[in-house]
CSV table of C-alpha atoms in Angstrom, one decimal:
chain,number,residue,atom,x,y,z
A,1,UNK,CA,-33.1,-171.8,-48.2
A,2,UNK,CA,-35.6,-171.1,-44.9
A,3,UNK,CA,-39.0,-170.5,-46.9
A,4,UNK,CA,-41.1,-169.0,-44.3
A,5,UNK,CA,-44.3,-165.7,-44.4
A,6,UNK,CA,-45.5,-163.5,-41.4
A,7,UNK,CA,-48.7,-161.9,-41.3
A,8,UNK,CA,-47.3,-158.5,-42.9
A,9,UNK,CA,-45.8,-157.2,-45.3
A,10,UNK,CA,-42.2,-158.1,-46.3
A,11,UNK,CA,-40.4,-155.0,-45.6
A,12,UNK,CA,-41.7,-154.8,-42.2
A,13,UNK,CA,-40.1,-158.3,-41.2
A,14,UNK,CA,-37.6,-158.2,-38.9
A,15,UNK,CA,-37.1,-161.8,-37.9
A,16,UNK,CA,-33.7,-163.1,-36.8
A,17,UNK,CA,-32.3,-166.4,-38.5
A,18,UNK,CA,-29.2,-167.8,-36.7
A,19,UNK,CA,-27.8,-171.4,-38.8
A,20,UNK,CA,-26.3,-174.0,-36.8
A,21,UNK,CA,-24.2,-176.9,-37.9
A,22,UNK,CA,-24.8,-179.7,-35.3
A,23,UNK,CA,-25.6,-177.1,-32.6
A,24,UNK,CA,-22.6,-175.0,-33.4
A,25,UNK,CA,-23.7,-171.5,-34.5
A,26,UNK,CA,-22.4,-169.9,-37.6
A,27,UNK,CA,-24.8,-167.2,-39.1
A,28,UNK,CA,-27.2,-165.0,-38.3
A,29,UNK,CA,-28.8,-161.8,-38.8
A,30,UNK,CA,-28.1,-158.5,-38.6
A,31,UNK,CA,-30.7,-156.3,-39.6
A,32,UNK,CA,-33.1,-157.4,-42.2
A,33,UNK,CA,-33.7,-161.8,-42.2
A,34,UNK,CA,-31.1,-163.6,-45.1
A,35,UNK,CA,-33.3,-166.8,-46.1
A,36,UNK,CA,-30.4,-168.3,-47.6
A,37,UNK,CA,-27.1,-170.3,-45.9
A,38,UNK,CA,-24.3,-171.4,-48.1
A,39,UNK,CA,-22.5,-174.4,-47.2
A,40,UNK,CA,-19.7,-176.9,-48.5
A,41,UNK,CA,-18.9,-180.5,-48.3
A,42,UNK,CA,-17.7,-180.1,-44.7
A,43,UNK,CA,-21.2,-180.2,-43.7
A,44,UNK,CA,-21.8,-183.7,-45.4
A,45,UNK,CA,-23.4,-186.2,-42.7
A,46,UNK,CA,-24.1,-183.0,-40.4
A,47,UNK,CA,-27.3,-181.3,-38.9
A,48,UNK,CA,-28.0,-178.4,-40.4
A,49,UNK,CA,-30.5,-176.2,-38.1
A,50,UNK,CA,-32.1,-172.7,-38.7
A,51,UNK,CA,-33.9,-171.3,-35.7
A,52,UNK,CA,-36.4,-168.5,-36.7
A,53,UNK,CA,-37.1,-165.5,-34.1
A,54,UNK,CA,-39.8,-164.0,-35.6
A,55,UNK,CA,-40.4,-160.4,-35.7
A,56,UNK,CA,-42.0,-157.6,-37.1
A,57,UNK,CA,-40.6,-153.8,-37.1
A,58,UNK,CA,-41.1,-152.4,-33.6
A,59,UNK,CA,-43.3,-155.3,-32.7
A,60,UNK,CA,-42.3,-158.0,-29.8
A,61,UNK,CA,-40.2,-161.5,-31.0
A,62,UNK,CA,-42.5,-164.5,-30.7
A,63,UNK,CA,-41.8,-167.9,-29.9
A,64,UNK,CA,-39.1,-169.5,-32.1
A,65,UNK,CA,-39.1,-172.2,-34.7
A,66,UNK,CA,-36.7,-174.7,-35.7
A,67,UNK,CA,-35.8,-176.4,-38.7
A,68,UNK,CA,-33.4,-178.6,-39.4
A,69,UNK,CA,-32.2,-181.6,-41.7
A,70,UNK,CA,-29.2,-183.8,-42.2
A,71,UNK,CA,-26.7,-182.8,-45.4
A,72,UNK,CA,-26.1,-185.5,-47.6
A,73,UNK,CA,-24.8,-183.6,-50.5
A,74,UNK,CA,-22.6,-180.6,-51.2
A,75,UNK,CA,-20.0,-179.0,-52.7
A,76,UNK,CA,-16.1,-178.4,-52.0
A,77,UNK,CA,-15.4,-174.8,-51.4
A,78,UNK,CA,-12.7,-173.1,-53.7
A,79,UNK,CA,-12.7,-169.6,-52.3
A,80,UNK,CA,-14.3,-167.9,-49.3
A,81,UNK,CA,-15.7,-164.2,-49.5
A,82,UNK,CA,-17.4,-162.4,-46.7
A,83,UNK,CA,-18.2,-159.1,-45.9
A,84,UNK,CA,-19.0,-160.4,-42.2
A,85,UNK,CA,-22.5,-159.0,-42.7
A,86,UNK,CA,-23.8,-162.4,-41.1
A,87,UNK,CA,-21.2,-163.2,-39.1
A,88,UNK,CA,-22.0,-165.3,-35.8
A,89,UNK,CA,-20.3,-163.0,-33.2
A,90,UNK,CA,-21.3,-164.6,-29.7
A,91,UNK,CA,-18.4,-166.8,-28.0
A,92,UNK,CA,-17.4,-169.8,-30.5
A,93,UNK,CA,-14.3,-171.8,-29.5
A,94,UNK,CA,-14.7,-175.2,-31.7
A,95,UNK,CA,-12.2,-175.5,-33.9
A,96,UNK,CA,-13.1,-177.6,-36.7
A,97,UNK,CA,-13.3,-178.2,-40.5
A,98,UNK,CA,-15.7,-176.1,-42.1
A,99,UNK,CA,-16.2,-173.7,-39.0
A,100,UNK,CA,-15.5,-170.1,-38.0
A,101,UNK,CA,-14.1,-169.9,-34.6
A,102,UNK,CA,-14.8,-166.4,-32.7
A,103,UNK,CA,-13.4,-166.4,-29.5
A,104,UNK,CA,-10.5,-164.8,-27.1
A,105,UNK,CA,-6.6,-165.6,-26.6
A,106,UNK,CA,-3.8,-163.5,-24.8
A,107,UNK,CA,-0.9,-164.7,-26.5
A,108,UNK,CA,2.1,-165.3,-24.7
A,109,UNK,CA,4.1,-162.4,-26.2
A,110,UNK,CA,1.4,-160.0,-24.4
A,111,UNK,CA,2.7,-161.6,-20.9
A,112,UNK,CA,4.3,-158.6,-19.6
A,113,UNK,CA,1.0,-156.9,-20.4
A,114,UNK,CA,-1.7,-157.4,-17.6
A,115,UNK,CA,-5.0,-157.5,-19.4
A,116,UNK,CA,-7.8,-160.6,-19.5
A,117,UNK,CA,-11.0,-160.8,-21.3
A,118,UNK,CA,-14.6,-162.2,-20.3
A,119,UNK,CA,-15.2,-165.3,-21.8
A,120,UNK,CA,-18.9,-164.5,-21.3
A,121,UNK,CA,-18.8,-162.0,-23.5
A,122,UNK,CA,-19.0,-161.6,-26.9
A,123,UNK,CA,-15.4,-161.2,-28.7
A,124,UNK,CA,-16.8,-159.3,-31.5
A,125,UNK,CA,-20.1,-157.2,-32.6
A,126,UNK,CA,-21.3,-156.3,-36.1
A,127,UNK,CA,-22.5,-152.9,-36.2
A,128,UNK,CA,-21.7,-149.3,-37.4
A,129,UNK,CA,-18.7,-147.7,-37.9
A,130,UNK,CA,-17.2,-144.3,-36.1
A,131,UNK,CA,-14.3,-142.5,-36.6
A,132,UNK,CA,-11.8,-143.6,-38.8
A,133,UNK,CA,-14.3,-146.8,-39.9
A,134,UNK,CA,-17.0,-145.9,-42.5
A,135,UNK,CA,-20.2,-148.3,-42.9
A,136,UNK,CA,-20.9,-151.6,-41.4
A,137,UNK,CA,-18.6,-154.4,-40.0
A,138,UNK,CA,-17.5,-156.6,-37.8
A,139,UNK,CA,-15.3,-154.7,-34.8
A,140,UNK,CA,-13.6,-156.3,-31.7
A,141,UNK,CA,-15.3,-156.2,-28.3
A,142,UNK,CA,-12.5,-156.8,-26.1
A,143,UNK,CA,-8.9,-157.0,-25.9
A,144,UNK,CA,-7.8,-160.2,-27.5
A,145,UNK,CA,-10.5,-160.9,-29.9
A,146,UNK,CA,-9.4,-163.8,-32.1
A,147,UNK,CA,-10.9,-165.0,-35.5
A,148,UNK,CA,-10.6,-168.4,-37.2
A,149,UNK,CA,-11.8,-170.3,-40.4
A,150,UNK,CA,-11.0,-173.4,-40.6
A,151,UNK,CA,-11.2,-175.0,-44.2
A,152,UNK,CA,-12.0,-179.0,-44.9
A,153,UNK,CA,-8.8,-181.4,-43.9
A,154,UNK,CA,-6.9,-182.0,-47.1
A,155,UNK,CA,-3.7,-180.6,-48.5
A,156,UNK,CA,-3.7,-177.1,-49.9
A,157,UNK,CA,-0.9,-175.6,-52.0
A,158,UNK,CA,-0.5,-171.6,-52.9
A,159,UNK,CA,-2.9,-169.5,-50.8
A,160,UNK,CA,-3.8,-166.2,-51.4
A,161,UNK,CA,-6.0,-163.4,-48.4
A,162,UNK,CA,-7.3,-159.7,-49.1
A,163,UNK,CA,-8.6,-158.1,-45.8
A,164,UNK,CA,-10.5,-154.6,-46.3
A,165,UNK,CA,-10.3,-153.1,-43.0
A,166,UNK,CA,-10.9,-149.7,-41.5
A,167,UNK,CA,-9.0,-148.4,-38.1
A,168,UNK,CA,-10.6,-146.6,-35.8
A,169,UNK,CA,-7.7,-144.4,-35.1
A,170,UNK,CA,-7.4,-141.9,-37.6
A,171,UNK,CA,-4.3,-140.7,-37.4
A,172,UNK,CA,-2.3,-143.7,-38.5
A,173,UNK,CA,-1.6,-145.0,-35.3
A,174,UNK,CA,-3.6,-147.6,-35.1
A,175,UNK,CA,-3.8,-148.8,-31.9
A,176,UNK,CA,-4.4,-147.3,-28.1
A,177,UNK,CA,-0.8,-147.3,-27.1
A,178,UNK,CA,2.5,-149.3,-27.5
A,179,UNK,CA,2.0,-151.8,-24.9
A,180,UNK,CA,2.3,-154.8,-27.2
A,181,UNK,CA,-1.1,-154.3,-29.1
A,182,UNK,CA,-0.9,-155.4,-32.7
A,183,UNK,CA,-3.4,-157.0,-35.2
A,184,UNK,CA,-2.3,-160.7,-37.1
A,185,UNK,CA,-3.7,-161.8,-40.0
A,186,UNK,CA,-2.7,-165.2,-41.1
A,187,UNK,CA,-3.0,-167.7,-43.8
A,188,UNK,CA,-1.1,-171.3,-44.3
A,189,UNK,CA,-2.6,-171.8,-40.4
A,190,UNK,CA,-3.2,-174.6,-38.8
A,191,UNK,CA,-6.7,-173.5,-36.5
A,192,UNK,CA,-5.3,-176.6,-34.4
A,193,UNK,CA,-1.9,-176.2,-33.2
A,194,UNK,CA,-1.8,-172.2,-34.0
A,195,UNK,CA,1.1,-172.8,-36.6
A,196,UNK,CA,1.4,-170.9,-40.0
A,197,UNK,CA,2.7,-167.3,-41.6
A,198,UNK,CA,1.3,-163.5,-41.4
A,199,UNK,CA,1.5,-160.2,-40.9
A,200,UNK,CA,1.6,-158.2,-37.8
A,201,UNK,CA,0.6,-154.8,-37.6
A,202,UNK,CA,1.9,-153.3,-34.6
A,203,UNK,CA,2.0,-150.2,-32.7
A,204,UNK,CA,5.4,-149.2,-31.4
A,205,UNK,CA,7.4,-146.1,-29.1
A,206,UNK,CA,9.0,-145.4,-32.7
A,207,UNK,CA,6.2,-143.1,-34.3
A,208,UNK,CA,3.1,-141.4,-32.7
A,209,UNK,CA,1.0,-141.6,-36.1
A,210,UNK,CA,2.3,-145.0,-37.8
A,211,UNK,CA,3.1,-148.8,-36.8
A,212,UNK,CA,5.5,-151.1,-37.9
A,213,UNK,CA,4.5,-153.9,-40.6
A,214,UNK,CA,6.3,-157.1,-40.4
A,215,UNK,CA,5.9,-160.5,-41.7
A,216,UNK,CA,5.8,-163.3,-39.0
A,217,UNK,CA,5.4,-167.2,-38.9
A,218,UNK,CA,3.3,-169.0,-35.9
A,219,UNK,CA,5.0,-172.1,-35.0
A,220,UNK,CA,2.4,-174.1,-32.0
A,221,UNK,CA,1.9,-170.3,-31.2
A,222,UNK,CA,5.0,-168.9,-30.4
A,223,UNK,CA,5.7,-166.1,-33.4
A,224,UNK,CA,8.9,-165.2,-34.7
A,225,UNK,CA,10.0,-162.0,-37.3
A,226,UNK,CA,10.9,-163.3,-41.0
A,227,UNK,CA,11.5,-159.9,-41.6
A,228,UNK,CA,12.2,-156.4,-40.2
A,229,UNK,CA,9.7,-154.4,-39.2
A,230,UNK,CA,8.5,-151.1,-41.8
A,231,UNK,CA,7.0,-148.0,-40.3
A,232,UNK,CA,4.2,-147.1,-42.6
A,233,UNK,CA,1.7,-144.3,-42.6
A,234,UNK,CA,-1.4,-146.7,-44.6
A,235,UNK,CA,-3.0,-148.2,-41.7
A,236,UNK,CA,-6.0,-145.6,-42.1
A,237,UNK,CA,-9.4,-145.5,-43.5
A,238,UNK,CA,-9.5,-148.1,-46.5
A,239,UNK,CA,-7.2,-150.3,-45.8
A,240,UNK,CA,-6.3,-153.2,-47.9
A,241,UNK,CA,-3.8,-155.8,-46.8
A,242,UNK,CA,-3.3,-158.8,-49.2
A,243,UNK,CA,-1.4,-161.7,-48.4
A,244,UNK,CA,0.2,-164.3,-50.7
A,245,UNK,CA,1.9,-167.7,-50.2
A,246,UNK,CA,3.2,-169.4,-53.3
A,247,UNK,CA,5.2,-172.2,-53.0
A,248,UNK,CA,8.2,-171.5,-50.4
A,249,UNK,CA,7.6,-167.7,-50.9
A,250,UNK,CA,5.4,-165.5,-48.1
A,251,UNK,CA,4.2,-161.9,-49.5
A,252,UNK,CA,2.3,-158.9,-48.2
A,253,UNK,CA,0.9,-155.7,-49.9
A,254,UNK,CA,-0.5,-153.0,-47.8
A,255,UNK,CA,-2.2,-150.0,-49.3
A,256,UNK,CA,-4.6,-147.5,-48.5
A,257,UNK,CA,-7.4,-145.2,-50.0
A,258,UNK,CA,-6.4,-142.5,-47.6
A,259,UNK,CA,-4.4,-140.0,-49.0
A,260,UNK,CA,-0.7,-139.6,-47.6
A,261,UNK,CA,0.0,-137.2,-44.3
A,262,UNK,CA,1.9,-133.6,-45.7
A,263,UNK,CA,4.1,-134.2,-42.3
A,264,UNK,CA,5.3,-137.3,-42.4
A,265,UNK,CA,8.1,-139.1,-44.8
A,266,UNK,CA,7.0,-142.6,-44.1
A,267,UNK,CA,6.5,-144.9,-46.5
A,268,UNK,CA,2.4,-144.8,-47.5
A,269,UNK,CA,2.5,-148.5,-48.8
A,270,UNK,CA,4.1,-151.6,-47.9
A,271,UNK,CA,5.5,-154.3,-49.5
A,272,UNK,CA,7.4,-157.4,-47.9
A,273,UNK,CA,8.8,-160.6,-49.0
A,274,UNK,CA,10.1,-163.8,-46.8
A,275,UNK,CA,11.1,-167.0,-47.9
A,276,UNK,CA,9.0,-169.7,-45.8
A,277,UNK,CA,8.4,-173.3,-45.4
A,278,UNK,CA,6.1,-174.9,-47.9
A,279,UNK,CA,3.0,-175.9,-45.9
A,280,UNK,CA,-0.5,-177.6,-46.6
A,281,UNK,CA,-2.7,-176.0,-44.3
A,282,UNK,CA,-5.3,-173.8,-45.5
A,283,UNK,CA,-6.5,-171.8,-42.7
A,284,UNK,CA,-7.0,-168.2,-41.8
A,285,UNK,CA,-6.5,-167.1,-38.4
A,286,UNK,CA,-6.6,-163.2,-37.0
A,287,UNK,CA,-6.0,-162.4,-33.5
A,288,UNK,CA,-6.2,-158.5,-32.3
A,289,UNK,CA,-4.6,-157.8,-29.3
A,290,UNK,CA,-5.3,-154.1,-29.1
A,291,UNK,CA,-7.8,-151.7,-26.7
A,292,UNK,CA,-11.3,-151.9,-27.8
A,293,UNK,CA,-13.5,-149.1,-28.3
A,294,UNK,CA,-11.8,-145.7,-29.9
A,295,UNK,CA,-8.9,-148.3,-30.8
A,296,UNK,CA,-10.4,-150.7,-32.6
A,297,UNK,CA,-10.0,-152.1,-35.9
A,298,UNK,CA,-12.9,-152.6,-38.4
A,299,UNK,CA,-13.4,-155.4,-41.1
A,300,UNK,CA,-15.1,-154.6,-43.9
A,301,UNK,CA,-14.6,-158.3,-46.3
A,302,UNK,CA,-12.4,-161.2,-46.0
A,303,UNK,CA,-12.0,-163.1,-49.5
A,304,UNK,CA,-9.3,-165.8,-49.5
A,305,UNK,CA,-8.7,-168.1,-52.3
A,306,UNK,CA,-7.1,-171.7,-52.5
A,307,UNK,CA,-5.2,-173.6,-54.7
């Protein structure tokens, strides 16, 4: 907890407070200041740092402060929930236990597609919806935009993800074109060698207002189909795509609040199933690699539970 007071009143403070862990940044504001920063035994024996930019409403920042202090105690985390509402979002490419990871990768699957991104750049931003996404979240910046947590080394058995997201696109398409732009979301991941099981969302030449859901696993980043792809109409506003892995059994449930199109007979849900590989990674890993702006994808809350 940052305990801190400016010379006004509370509701006209406006001060940004970014955490670090050993210089690494993690959180930080968006809008009004969060005094408080959650963290879990991989911070044991670490620097934690808050650097205050204080502000008040339409006044100018002055001079920052630091704090900072060395963790010696803390607990193990059993499930992670975010709504990305203080997500870091400037260019983070650590990989390592107990850190989010926001930076960019072209896959090599994306090879016949000539696109790059600016590593100077931000990969994501946290902001206000349009179109098809309602409210706040985090959106991708650039083409490419890849997001990682990576949990504390130990083994982890069954694993379950729910990812609320809202697409840009309205009309089910979700993506800019069909020129290998797709959104995975992975769990069992290794952050390290980029090996694990997901879903790929993935806009094809098939259907003009839906993409293909299939379940994938990510083996040192190459990504093979464990299943055949399903054209669905539910990529829309109010997504929710849930993810299991229990045992040596991969699952995925994709639904939406968005009412079904009258001209299309797609499927408005999906539901797959893949035998896999018993694994003990924990991670989560999602890599977009779909046009920005009018094509983006919005998330809304992560929430991933391990056992």
């Amino acid at each position: 907890m940052l305990d801190y007071k400016l010379q006004c009143r509370e509701a006209l403070d406006e001060s940004t407070i970014t955490w670090y862990r050993d210089d690494i940044p993690q959180a930080t504001t968006h809008g009004r200041p969060d005094h408080s920063f959650v963290f879990d035994d991989t911070y044991k024996d670490h620097v934690v740092k808050a650097v205050l930019l204080p502000r008040q409403r339409n006044g100018e920042a002055g001079q920052p402060v630091t704090v900072q202090a060395v963790v010696k105690k803390a607990p193990r985390r059993r499930n992670l929930d975010t709504d990305f509402s203080r997500f870091y979002c400037g260019w983070q490419p650590v990989v390592a236990e107990g850190l989010w990871t926001s930076d960019g990768y072209k896959p090599s699957d994306t090879a016949d597609y000539d696109w790059k991104f600016n590593a100077g750049q931000p990969m994501w931003e946290y902001g206000l919806g349009y179109n098809g996404a309602v409210g706040y979240g985090l959106l991708q910046t650039q083409r490419g935009a890849r997001l990682m947590y990576t949990p504390s080394a130990q083994a982890y058995g069954d694993m379950a993800l729910t990812l609320q997201v809202d697409p840009t696109k309205t009309a089910g398409q979700g993506f800019g074109s069909a020129t290998g732009q797709y959104m995975d979301v992975c769990l069992k991941f290794d952050t390290g060698t980029l090996t694990g099981y997901g879903l790929r969302i993935i806009r094809t030449t098939k259907h003009a207002k839906a993409v293909d859901f299939l379940l994938v696993e990510y083996d040192h980043g190459r990504v093979t189909p464990l299943t055949a792809p399903v054209s669905a109409t539910c990529y829309r506003t109010g997504c929710t795509i849930r993810l299991t892995a229990r045992g040596n059994r991969l699952s995925a449930q994709v639904t939406t609040t968005t009412p079904s199109p009258g001209d299309s007979t797609l499927p408005h849900e999906v539901e797959l199933n893949s035998p896999m590989k018993p694994s003990v990674f924990g991670g989560v890993h999602i890599q977009h690699t779909g046009s920005c702006g009018e094509s983006t994808t919005m998330l809304h809350r992560l929430a991933v539970e391990w056992q």
